[in-house]
GROMACS .gro file of C-alpha atoms in nm:
model
  326
    1ASP     CA    1   0.000   0.000   0.000
    2VAL     CA    2   0.297   0.234   0.053
    3TYR     CA    3   0.456   0.223  -0.293
    4THR     CA    4   0.342   0.234  -0.656
    5THR     CA    5   0.333  -0.116  -0.803
    6THR     CA    6   0.608  -0.181  -1.056
    7ALA     CA    7   0.532  -0.170  -1.429
    8GLY     CA    8   0.388  -0.477  -1.595
    9PHE     CA    9   0.300  -0.647  -1.268
   10ASP     CA   10   0.090  -0.960  -1.323
   11MET     CA   11  -0.047  -1.160  -1.030
   12PRO     CA   12  -0.118  -1.441  -1.042
   13LYS     CA   13   0.105  -1.512  -1.339
   14TRP     CA   14   0.091  -1.882  -1.264
   15GLY     CA   15   0.006  -2.111  -0.979
   16PRO     CA   16  -0.285  -2.332  -0.867
   17SER     CA   17  -0.353  -2.161  -0.537
   18LYS     CA   18  -0.622  -1.905  -0.466
   19LEU     CA   19  -0.411  -1.602  -0.380
   20LEU     CA   20  -0.633  -1.299  -0.335
   21SER     CA   21  -0.522  -0.939  -0.363
   22ASP     CA   22  -0.839  -0.783  -0.226
   23THR     CA   23  -0.816  -0.907   0.131
   24THR     CA   24  -0.799  -0.629   0.389
   25ILE     CA   25  -0.662  -0.658   0.741
   26ALA     CA   26  -0.682  -0.348   0.960
   27SER     CA   27  -0.736  -0.131   0.647
   28ASN     CA   28  -0.420  -0.275   0.488
   29HIS     CA   29  -0.434  -0.476   0.166
   30VAL     CA   30  -0.260  -0.813   0.180
   31LEU     CA   31  -0.239  -1.125  -0.034
   32MET     CA   32  -0.418  -1.420   0.119
   33GLY     CA   33  -0.346  -1.778   0.023
   34ASP     CA   34  -0.637  -1.964   0.177
   35ALA     CA   35  -0.518  -2.288   0.014
   36PHE     CA   36  -0.162  -2.197  -0.074
   37THR     CA   37   0.089  -2.420  -0.255
   38PHE     CA   38   0.286  -2.191  -0.487
   39GLN     CA   39   0.240  -1.865  -0.673
   40GLY     CA   40   0.427  -1.682  -0.945
   41PHE     CA   41   0.452  -1.305  -1.003
   42GLN     CA   42   0.572  -1.134  -1.319
   43PHE     CA   43   0.670  -0.774  -1.395
   44ASP     CA   44   0.869  -0.576  -1.651
   45ALA     CA   45   1.232  -0.688  -1.638
   46PHE     CA   46   1.468  -0.455  -1.451
   47ASP     CA   47   1.841  -0.422  -1.388
   48ALA     CA   48   1.907  -0.459  -1.015
   49ASN     CA   49   2.270  -0.358  -1.058
   50THR     CA   50   2.193  -0.028  -1.232
   51LYS     CA   51   1.926   0.052  -0.976
   52ASN     CA   52   2.161  -0.044  -0.691
   53LEU     CA   53   1.906  -0.290  -0.552
   54GLY     CA   54   2.057  -0.531  -0.303
   55LYS     CA   55   1.773  -0.715  -0.133
   56LEU     CA   56   1.428  -0.866  -0.176
   57HIS     CA   57   1.188  -0.794   0.107
   58LEU     CA   58   0.860  -0.962   0.201
   59ASP     CA   59   0.636  -1.000   0.504
   60ILE     CA   60   0.488  -1.345   0.556
   61TRP     CA   61   0.229  -1.487   0.794
   62SER     CA   62   0.189  -1.863   0.825
   63LYS     CA   63  -0.053  -2.047   1.048
   64ASP     CA   64   0.197  -2.324   1.120
   65ALA     CA   65   0.543  -2.195   1.013
   66THR     CA   66   0.556  -2.391   0.688
   67PRO     CA   67   0.886  -2.312   0.507
   68VAL     CA   68   0.861  -2.128   0.175
   69ASN     CA   69   1.111  -2.125  -0.110
   70VAL     CA   70   1.146  -1.772  -0.247
   71TYR     CA   71   1.261  -1.780  -0.610
   72VAL     CA   72   1.410  -1.491  -0.806
   73ILE     CA   73   1.395  -1.555  -1.181
   74SER     CA   74   1.573  -1.373  -1.460
   75ASP     CA   75   1.504  -1.357  -1.833
   76GLY     CA   76   1.622  -1.680  -1.993
   77GLN     CA   77   1.452  -1.883  -1.715
   78HIS     CA   78   1.750  -1.874  -1.480
   79SER     CA   79   1.619  -1.917  -1.126
   80GLU     CA   80   1.736  -1.975  -0.772
   81PHE     CA   81   1.563  -1.989  -0.439
   82VAL     CA   82   1.625  -1.913  -0.075
   83THR     CA   83   1.422  -2.101   0.188
   84ILE     CA   84   1.263  -1.895   0.463
   85THR     CA   85   1.082  -2.029   0.768
   86PRO     CA   86   0.796  -1.811   0.897
   87THR     CA   87   0.689  -1.774   1.257
   88ALA     CA   88   0.375  -1.970   1.341
   89GLY     CA   89   0.074  -1.743   1.385
   90ALA     CA   90   0.262  -1.414   1.349
   91TRP     CA   91   0.398  -1.185   1.078
   92LYS     CA   92   0.767  -1.225   0.999
   93SER     CA   93   0.960  -0.957   0.812
   94VAL     CA   94   1.226  -1.103   0.582
   95ASP     CA   95   1.512  -0.940   0.388
   96ILE     CA   96   1.694  -1.167   0.141
   97ASP     CA   97   2.033  -1.044   0.020
   98LEU     CA   98   2.046  -1.065  -0.359
   99SER     CA   99   2.405  -1.185  -0.330
  100ALA     CA  100   2.250  -1.519  -0.227
  101PHE     CA  101   2.138  -1.560  -0.589
  102THR     CA  102   2.450  -1.641  -0.789
  103LYS     CA  103   2.301  -1.813  -1.096
  104ILE     CA  104   2.053  -1.552  -1.215
  105ASP     CA  105   2.116  -1.253  -1.441
  106LYS     CA  106   2.056  -0.962  -1.205
  107THR     CA  107   2.026  -0.726  -1.502
  108LYS     CA  108   1.710  -0.902  -1.624
  109ILE     CA  109   1.501  -0.992  -1.318
  110PHE     CA  110   1.135  -1.032  -1.420
  111GLN     CA  111   0.972  -1.294  -1.196
  112VAL     CA  112   0.939  -1.397  -0.832
  113LYS     CA  113   0.787  -1.725  -0.714
  114LEU     CA  114   0.678  -1.841  -0.368
  115ASP     CA  115   0.659  -2.219  -0.327
  116THR     CA  116   0.600  -2.446  -0.026
  117MET     CA  117   0.716  -2.750  -0.228
  118ILE     CA  118   0.455  -2.969  -0.056
  119GLN     CA  119   0.191  -2.979  -0.327
  120PRO     CA  120  -0.089  -3.097  -0.324
  121THR     CA  121  -0.095  -3.022   0.049
  122THR     CA  122  -0.220  -2.666   0.099
  123LYS     CA  123  -0.147  -2.415   0.372
  124GLU     CA  124  -0.300  -2.094   0.504
  125MET     CA  125  -0.058  -1.807   0.439
  126TYR     CA  126  -0.060  -1.430   0.395
  127PHE     CA  127   0.195  -1.207   0.218
  128ASP     CA  128   0.254  -0.834   0.213
  129ASN     CA  129   0.516  -0.571   0.125
  130ILE     CA  130   0.695  -0.765  -0.151
  131TYR     CA  131   0.961  -0.538  -0.302
  132PHE     CA  132   1.322  -0.506  -0.411
  133ALA     CA  133   1.521  -0.237  -0.232
  134LYS     CA  134   1.868  -0.097  -0.175
  135ALA     CA  135   2.069  -0.302   0.070
  136ASP     CA  136   2.056  -0.034   0.339
  137ALA     CA  137   1.691   0.066   0.287
  138PRO     CA  138   1.452   0.053   0.587
  139THR     CA  139   1.305  -0.293   0.610
  140THR     CA  140   0.928  -0.261   0.650
  141PRO     CA  141   0.714   0.029   0.521
  142THR     CA  142   0.409  -0.088   0.714
  143ASP     CA  143   0.353  -0.323   1.002
  144PRO     CA  144   0.086  -0.570   0.885
  145ALA     CA  145  -0.179  -0.665   1.134
  146ALA     CA  146  -0.214  -1.034   1.204
  147PRO     CA  147  -0.501  -1.214   1.033
  148ALA     CA  148  -0.791  -1.251   1.270
  149THR     CA  149  -0.830  -1.617   1.357
  150ALA     CA  150  -1.116  -1.558   1.602
  151PRO     CA  151  -1.405  -1.311   1.595
  152THR     CA  152  -1.405  -1.023   1.842
  153LYS     CA  153  -1.723  -0.863   1.714
  154ALA     CA  154  -2.072  -1.000   1.668
  155PRO     CA  155  -2.212  -1.051   1.318
  156VAL     CA  156  -2.448  -0.797   1.171
  157ALA     CA  157  -2.784  -0.824   1.345
  158PRO     CA  158  -3.071  -0.964   1.135
  159THR     CA  159  -3.349  -0.727   1.032
  160LEU     CA  160  -3.629  -0.959   0.919
  161ALA     CA  161  -3.965  -0.914   1.089
  162ALA     CA  162  -4.023  -1.155   1.377
  163ASP     CA  163  -4.343  -1.283   1.214
  164ASP     CA  164  -4.133  -1.414   0.925
  165VAL     CA  165  -3.887  -1.606   1.141
  166LEU     CA  166  -3.860  -1.936   1.330
  167SER     CA  167  -3.544  -1.885   1.531
  168PHE     CA  168  -3.321  -2.147   1.694
  169PHE     CA  169  -3.048  -1.915   1.817
  170SER     CA  170  -3.053  -1.536   1.793
  171ASP     CA  171  -3.071  -1.242   2.032
  172ASN     CA  172  -3.309  -1.069   1.795
  173TYR     CA  173  -3.597  -1.318   1.810
  174ASN     CA  174  -3.780  -1.545   2.048
  175ASN     CA  175  -3.618  -1.885   2.004
  176VAL     CA  176  -3.791  -2.222   1.979
  177THR     CA  177  -3.700  -2.492   2.228
  178VAL     CA  178  -3.364  -2.650   2.152
  179ASP     CA  179  -3.276  -2.960   2.355
  180THR     CA  180  -2.901  -2.951   2.293
  181TRP     CA  181  -2.642  -2.759   2.093
  182SER     CA  182  -2.406  -3.056   2.108
  183ALA     CA  183  -2.567  -3.400   2.121
  184ASP     CA  184  -2.404  -3.681   2.315
  185TRP     CA  185  -2.342  -3.867   1.988
  186ASP     CA  186  -2.152  -3.589   1.812
  187ALA     CA  187  -1.777  -3.531   1.773
  188ALA     CA  188  -1.705  -3.172   1.875
  189ASP     CA  189  -1.626  -2.954   2.174
  190PHE     CA  190  -1.889  -2.689   2.234
  191ALA     CA  191  -1.912  -2.363   2.427
  192LYS     CA  192  -2.133  -2.057   2.433
  193VAL     CA  193  -1.924  -1.742   2.406
  194SER     CA  194  -1.997  -1.371   2.423
  195LEU     CA  195  -1.896  -1.127   2.148
  196GLU     CA  196  -1.977  -0.765   2.231
  197ASN     CA  197  -2.233  -0.897   2.483
  198ASN     CA  198  -2.384  -1.106   2.206
  199PRO     CA  199  -2.400  -1.485   2.262
  200ALA     CA  200  -2.255  -1.706   1.990
  201LEU     CA  201  -2.187  -2.078   1.954
  202LYS     CA  202  -1.825  -2.195   1.932
  203TYR     CA  203  -1.734  -2.544   1.810
  204THR     CA  204  -1.375  -2.666   1.836
  205ASN     CA  205  -1.236  -2.999   1.721
  206LEU     CA  206  -1.544  -3.006   1.500
  207ILE     CA  207  -1.600  -3.326   1.307
  208PHE     CA  208  -1.979  -3.306   1.333
  209ALA     CA  209  -2.214  -3.154   1.589
  210GLY     CA  210  -2.580  -3.237   1.647
  211ILE     CA  211  -2.824  -2.960   1.734
  212GLU     CA  212  -3.147  -3.126   1.841
  213PHE     CA  213  -3.499  -3.003   1.904
  214THR     CA  214  -3.664  -3.345   1.915
  215SER     CA  215  -3.886  -3.265   2.216
  216ALA     CA  216  -4.065  -3.002   2.008
  217PRO     CA  217  -4.015  -3.064   1.636
  218VAL     CA  218  -4.046  -2.754   1.417
  219ASP     CA  219  -4.303  -2.713   1.142
  220ALA     CA  220  -4.118  -2.531   0.865
  221THR     CA  221  -4.369  -2.583   0.587
  222GLN     CA  222  -4.426  -2.208   0.560
  223MET     CA  223  -4.056  -2.123   0.566
  224THR     CA  224  -3.848  -2.063   0.255
  225HIS     CA  225  -3.488  -2.030   0.378
  226LEU     CA  226  -3.243  -2.149   0.641
  227HIS     CA  227  -3.019  -1.868   0.767
  228PHE     CA  228  -2.701  -1.873   0.973
  229ASP     CA  229  -2.391  -1.661   1.028
  230VAL     CA  230  -2.063  -1.851   1.040
  231TRP     CA  231  -1.697  -1.767   1.109
  232LYS     CA  232  -1.446  -2.034   1.004
  233GLU     CA  233  -1.095  -2.023   1.145
  234ASN     CA  234  -0.960  -2.213   0.844
  235PRO     CA  235  -1.063  -2.042   0.517
  236SER     CA  236  -1.020  -2.357   0.308
  237SER     CA  237  -1.204  -2.595   0.542
  238VAL     CA  238  -1.522  -2.768   0.433
  239PHE     CA  239  -1.840  -2.663   0.612
  240LYS     CA  240  -2.157  -2.874   0.599
  241VAL     CA  241  -2.512  -2.801   0.713
  242LYS     CA  242  -2.780  -3.070   0.731
  243LEU     CA  243  -3.150  -3.049   0.823
  244VAL     CA  244  -3.330  -3.368   0.931
  245ASP     CA  245  -3.707  -3.420   0.945
  246PHE     CA  246  -3.821  -3.716   1.163
  247GLY     CA  247  -4.152  -3.750   0.981
  248ALA     CA  248  -4.505  -3.768   1.119
  249ASN     CA  249  -4.412  -4.023   1.388
  250GLY     CA  250  -4.154  -3.780   1.527
  251VAL     CA  251  -3.905  -4.062   1.590
  252TYR     CA  252  -3.563  -4.107   1.436
  253GLN     CA  253  -3.576  -4.420   1.218
  254GLY     CA  254  -3.902  -4.534   1.379
  255ALA     CA  255  -4.106  -4.845   1.297
  256VAL     CA  256  -4.216  -4.659   0.985
  257ASN     CA  257  -3.900  -4.486   0.871
  258ASP     CA  258  -4.028  -4.163   0.721
  259ASP     CA  259  -3.716  -3.959   0.801
  260VAL     CA  260  -3.581  -3.728   0.531
  261GLU     CA  261  -3.274  -3.505   0.524
  262HIS     CA  262  -3.055  -3.288   0.304
  263GLU     CA  263  -2.700  -3.163   0.348
  264VAL     CA  264  -2.541  -2.858   0.186
  265ILE     CA  265  -2.160  -2.864   0.155
  266TYR     CA  266  -1.945  -2.553   0.116
  267ASN     CA  267  -1.580  -2.524   0.006
  268THR     CA  268  -1.568  -2.832  -0.214
  269ALA     CA  269  -1.523  -2.861  -0.589
  270GLY     CA  270  -1.816  -2.708  -0.773
  271LYS     CA  271  -1.978  -2.584  -0.453
  272PRO     CA  272  -1.999  -2.237  -0.298
  273SER     CA  273  -1.700  -2.119  -0.097
  274LEU     CA  274  -1.730  -1.956   0.244
  275ALA     CA  275  -1.450  -1.715   0.331
  276GLY     CA  276  -1.256  -1.762   0.652
  277ASN     CA  277  -1.165  -1.531   0.939
  278GLN     CA  278  -1.475  -1.319   0.894
  279TRP     CA  279  -1.846  -1.346   0.955
  280VAL     CA  280  -2.033  -1.478   0.652
  281SER     CA  281  -2.410  -1.453   0.632
  282VAL     CA  282  -2.575  -1.747   0.454
  283ASP     CA  283  -2.933  -1.799   0.335
  284ILE     CA  284  -3.007  -2.144   0.190
  285PRO     CA  285  -3.330  -2.173  -0.009
  286LEU     CA  286  -3.517  -2.474   0.127
  287SER     CA  287  -3.628  -2.545  -0.230
  288GLU     CA  288  -3.265  -2.636  -0.303
  289MET     CA  289  -3.262  -2.893  -0.023
  290THR     CA  290  -3.432  -3.144  -0.247
  291GLY     CA  291  -3.378  -3.439  -0.013
  292LEU     CA  292  -3.587  -3.263   0.251
  293SER     CA  293  -3.914  -3.364   0.086
  294THR     CA  294  -4.110  -3.295   0.405
  295ARG     CA  295  -4.034  -3.037   0.672
  296ALA     CA  296  -4.331  -3.040   0.907
  297HIS     CA  297  -4.133  -3.224   1.179
  298LEU     CA  298  -3.779  -3.087   1.170
  299ALA     CA  299  -3.587  -3.228   1.467
  300GLN     CA  300  -3.214  -3.194   1.393
  301LEU     CA  301  -2.965  -2.949   1.249
  302ILE     CA  302  -2.621  -3.101   1.201
  303ILE     CA  303  -2.308  -2.901   1.121
  304SER     CA  304  -1.984  -3.067   1.012
  305GLY     CA  305  -1.629  -2.972   0.923
  306SER     CA  306  -1.350  -3.111   0.709
  307GLY     CA  307  -1.302  -3.417   0.929
  308THR     CA  308  -0.977  -3.286   1.077
  309GLY     CA  309  -1.117  -3.100   1.379
  310ASP     CA  310  -1.210  -2.747   1.273
  311THR     CA  311  -1.295  -2.440   1.478
  312VAL     CA  312  -1.606  -2.241   1.383
  313TRP     CA  313  -1.837  -1.987   1.543
  314VAL     CA  314  -2.209  -1.978   1.454
  315ASP     CA  315  -2.481  -1.724   1.528
  316ASN     CA  316  -2.829  -1.621   1.413
  317ILE     CA  317  -2.958  -1.966   1.319
  318TYR     CA  318  -3.315  -1.942   1.200
  319LEU     CA  319  -3.569  -2.034   0.933
  320HIS     CA  320  -3.755  -1.756   0.758
  321ASN     CA  321  -3.992  -1.667   0.476
  322GLY     CA  322  -3.897  -1.301   0.449
  323ALA     CA  323  -3.787  -1.120   0.135
  324LEU     CA  324  -3.409  -1.106   0.095
  325VAL     CA  325  -3.250  -0.772   0.019
  326ILE     CA  326  -2.944  -0.821  -0.202
   0.00000   0.00000   0.00000
């Protein structure tokens, strides 16, 4: 954000990862790799010797200190790399002396590549302040704020009229009876937390969690959407939401098994993606939950993660038939 981007800059020039340039942390633009493996950058070739440039600087944030190979590439496809090891969960400011690159033509530098070398395994990483500078130049023009891995503020309060809502969990509405937010058969650790005096649900080590209202099943035949607000600690993690109707007998897999259900899966191939480290408001049309052929006796809402033990926060869980303002 401090300098004018060099001429001919092209990002991403190559690379399979989803590296975003429009992520903002504390009003500062950064590059976010929510499923990072490697990424290439290209720009108009320059002569580092003539410009008296002696170092490559970058700031890097890694969730788990995964090493990254930093390549400098010159015209003619000559390349070398220096391996840097970030600090887990914190920004690290790095200056790489260009004298470390002995095989490239420093008069024709035109590409930089960042590579974890562990493909197809992906990592959560952020980058900022990538620039070449004189050897004695000040190191960091800005001090990037750390990516938020936990919410400190509540999500935006819903505005739908109460008559249009059947709420399970929200400060803004009268909630129906919920027997448990974490059933004894689920695989998750659960806690109610407060964000700006607003209660929210926090699930850690989430494999799957059962929210049950079996003592008073919900008739959602007049509802059109399922709404929830979710904050995922891991941007690339899968997030699943399932509604289960126990049927007219109100019993799970009763003598007459009339149970129906449908699950919506986010962050998988061909499916919608939910961003991480921010509140995301979701409205699922019940018409798209085609497996939920009846919904007069809803008794369970099940949320699931990637199967590796995710951390998520959830708030404002409700059904509604109100008009959505886009």
